[in-house]
């Protein structure tokens, strides 16, 4: 049995990660490939409790910036050990809605923590797990603003100012430039169908054609 593939989806708010993970899940199912979806923060019972603390101040006070980092990492450690690694070991593909590039973009480029310090802490949390492939779904701030404005309620991160979101978008693009083999930047401001086709093509070329699985 071959190990599963670990594919992460990253990008600013409303860039289409959830939408395209669902599309890819359907595509993989058509190819006879088992996959699961995860999200961060969250994806485990503990992680979902942490999500409430992080996004909606469920403890009655906002975490300070360092506590915010540690909460994201705690959620990730739980998810990696209890969900992601066991799935990959069984040959199941994991499609992750955010992983550690989000920490580097939001807490590094956004909040200003040194990326090197975050990388060390992240490696401790994940035991060094690295995605096989990362899609960075990129959208200009104007598109993000438009998609967010359609929501009835916004969480603590979505309510941050546009300057914060600009730093995060720039940070993601910088991370992609530093890891060109792993990270594929996809212009997610285009029609959904076009974006979907591009993602499928990358997955087909990277993983399916060599194994003869793609139809
Ligand atoms: N965070 C997370 C950190 O600060 N550090 C970390 O380490 C981690 C892991 C998570 C928050 O936590 C922060 C980042 C986040 O602020 P979340 O609720 O999971 O919060 O937020 P997001 O991951 O940003 O989820 P969103 O739902 O906001 O965005 P998605 O999943 O990227 O977007 P999606 O698919 O829901 O699409 C948004 C809208 O756009 C439409 C969809 O239909 C939907 O209405 N859409 C398109 N419309 C037109 N054309 C297309 N191509 C479209 N694609 C999608």
Tab-separated table of C-alpha atoms in Angstrom, residues 59-194:
chain	number	residue	atom	x	y	z
A	59	UNK	CA	-12.676	32.394	26.985
A	60	UNK	CA	-14.040	35.916	27.440
A	61	UNK	CA	-10.739	37.563	26.540
A	62	UNK	CA	-8.609	37.661	23.398
A	63	UNK	CA	-5.399	35.636	23.459
A	64	UNK	CA	-2.270	37.785	23.454
A	65	UNK	CA	-0.195	37.371	20.285
A	66	UNK	CA	2.178	34.770	21.780
A	67	UNK	CA	-0.700	32.771	23.231
A	68	UNK	CA	-2.358	32.925	19.797
A	69	UNK	CA	0.717	31.250	18.249
A	70	UNK	CA	0.754	28.517	20.871
A	71	UNK	CA	-2.961	27.816	20.475
A	72	UNK	CA	-2.627	27.384	16.702
A	73	UNK	CA	0.322	25.061	17.251
A	74	UNK	CA	-1.496	23.029	19.903
A	75	UNK	CA	-4.407	22.533	17.523
A	76	UNK	CA	-1.969	21.474	14.761
A	77	UNK	CA	-0.044	19.044	16.975
A	78	UNK	CA	-3.277	17.274	17.912
A	79	UNK	CA	-4.418	17.143	14.288
A	80	UNK	CA	-1.101	15.832	12.943
A	81	UNK	CA	-0.772	13.059	15.480
A	82	UNK	CA	-4.389	11.921	15.715
A	83	UNK	CA	-5.653	12.483	12.185
A	84	UNK	CA	-3.108	13.372	9.496
A	85	UNK	CA	-0.311	10.882	10.148
A	86	UNK	CA	-2.661	7.909	10.692
A	87	UNK	CA	-4.552	8.728	7.473
A	88	UNK	CA	-1.363	9.041	5.402
A	89	UNK	CA	-0.073	5.764	6.838
A	90	UNK	CA	-3.255	4.046	5.619
A	91	UNK	CA	-2.808	5.417	2.114
A	92	UNK	CA	-5.544	8.023	2.534
A	93	UNK	CA	-4.855	11.447	1.003
A	94	UNK	CA	-5.223	14.433	3.305
A	95	UNK	CA	-6.576	17.716	1.955
A	96	UNK	CA	-5.862	20.366	4.559
A	97	UNK	CA	-7.675	23.693	4.800
A	98	UNK	CA	-4.656	25.631	6.136
A	99	UNK	CA	-1.461	24.272	7.715
A	100	UNK	CA	1.788	25.840	8.824
A	101	UNK	CA	2.164	28.405	6.027
A	102	UNK	CA	-0.820	30.136	7.662
A	103	UNK	CA	1.172	30.515	10.875
A	104	UNK	CA	4.112	31.979	8.979
A	105	UNK	CA	1.840	34.334	7.004
A	106	UNK	CA	-0.512	35.464	9.811
A	107	UNK	CA	1.644	35.313	12.928
A	108	UNK	CA	4.923	35.955	11.085
A	109	UNK	CA	4.230	38.474	8.348
A	110	UNK	CA	0.949	39.683	9.914
A	111	UNK	CA	1.777	39.958	13.632
A	112	UNK	CA	5.527	40.424	13.157
A	113	UNK	CA	7.024	37.366	14.914
A	114	UNK	CA	10.354	36.195	13.414
A	115	UNK	CA	9.657	33.446	10.873
A	116	UNK	CA	12.677	31.426	12.047
A	117	UNK	CA	11.311	31.243	15.605
A	118	UNK	CA	7.913	30.215	14.300
A	119	UNK	CA	9.490	27.514	12.124
A	120	UNK	CA	11.260	25.978	15.120
A	121	UNK	CA	8.092	25.937	17.202
A	122	UNK	CA	6.100	24.573	14.268
A	123	UNK	CA	8.577	21.740	13.695
A	124	UNK	CA	8.170	20.811	17.347
A	125	UNK	CA	4.372	20.774	16.940
A	126	UNK	CA	4.297	18.745	13.714
A	127	UNK	CA	7.286	16.499	14.283
A	128	UNK	CA	8.617	17.855	10.986
A	129	UNK	CA	5.700	16.901	8.730
A	130	UNK	CA	5.919	18.776	5.412
A	131	UNK	CA	3.134	18.858	2.785
A	132	UNK	CA	3.783	17.096	-0.533
A	133	UNK	CA	2.067	19.973	-2.308
A	134	UNK	CA	0.580	23.320	-1.286
A	135	UNK	CA	-1.875	25.356	-3.316
A	136	UNK	CA	-1.699	29.044	-2.523
A	137	UNK	CA	-5.039	30.423	-3.627
A	138	UNK	CA	-4.277	34.052	-4.239
A	139	UNK	CA	-6.835	36.839	-4.503
A	140	UNK	CA	-6.362	40.610	-4.580
A	141	UNK	CA	-7.581	42.492	-1.493
A	142	UNK	CA	-10.531	43.907	-3.447
A	143	UNK	CA	-11.864	40.403	-4.162
A	144	UNK	CA	-11.308	39.326	-0.573
A	145	UNK	CA	-13.164	42.390	0.699
A	146	UNK	CA	-16.058	41.711	-1.643
A	147	UNK	CA	-16.351	38.031	-0.607
A	148	UNK	CA	-16.129	38.885	3.115
A	149	UNK	CA	-18.741	41.605	2.813
A	150	UNK	CA	-21.255	38.971	1.751
A	151	UNK	CA	-20.988	37.280	5.186
A	152	UNK	CA	-23.479	37.974	7.978
A	153	UNK	CA	-20.866	37.647	10.751
A	154	UNK	CA	-17.095	37.964	10.767
A	155	UNK	CA	-14.569	36.352	13.120
A	156	UNK	CA	-11.696	38.044	14.956
A	157	UNK	CA	-9.309	37.665	11.993
A	158	UNK	CA	-11.785	38.729	9.343
A	159	UNK	CA	-12.406	41.947	11.300
A	160	UNK	CA	-8.712	42.948	11.140
A	161	UNK	CA	-7.937	45.984	8.974
A	162	UNK	CA	-6.950	45.801	5.312
A	163	UNK	CA	-3.301	46.621	6.135
A	164	UNK	CA	-3.102	43.358	8.128
A	165	UNK	CA	-4.609	41.424	5.216
A	166	UNK	CA	-2.232	43.062	2.751
A	167	UNK	CA	0.755	41.922	4.843
A	168	UNK	CA	-0.645	38.402	4.913
A	169	UNK	CA	-1.203	38.219	1.192
A	170	UNK	CA	2.320	39.545	0.535
A	171	UNK	CA	3.676	37.087	3.114
A	172	UNK	CA	2.034	34.122	1.424
A	173	UNK	CA	3.487	35.182	-1.934
A	174	UNK	CA	6.924	35.491	-0.343
A	175	UNK	CA	6.627	32.001	1.163
A	176	UNK	CA	5.651	30.623	-2.245
A	177	UNK	CA	8.639	32.300	-3.870
A	178	UNK	CA	10.897	30.589	-1.304
A	179	UNK	CA	9.418	27.099	-1.899
A	180	UNK	CA	8.628	27.010	-5.619
A	181	UNK	CA	8.674	23.196	-5.847
A	182	UNK	CA	6.146	22.665	-3.075
A	183	UNK	CA	3.925	25.746	-3.406
A	184	UNK	CA	1.842	26.417	-6.492
A	185	UNK	CA	0.255	29.858	-6.726
A	186	UNK	CA	-3.213	29.780	-8.269
A	187	UNK	CA	-5.035	32.973	-9.236
A	188	UNK	CA	-8.303	32.347	-7.409
A	189	UNK	CA	-9.992	35.547	-8.581
A	190	UNK	CA	-10.887	33.769	-11.832
A	191	UNK	CA	-14.063	31.777	-12.429
A	192	UNK	CA	-14.440	28.816	-10.095
A	193	UNK	CA	-14.414	26.328	-12.976
A	194	UNK	CA	-11.099	27.659	-14.308
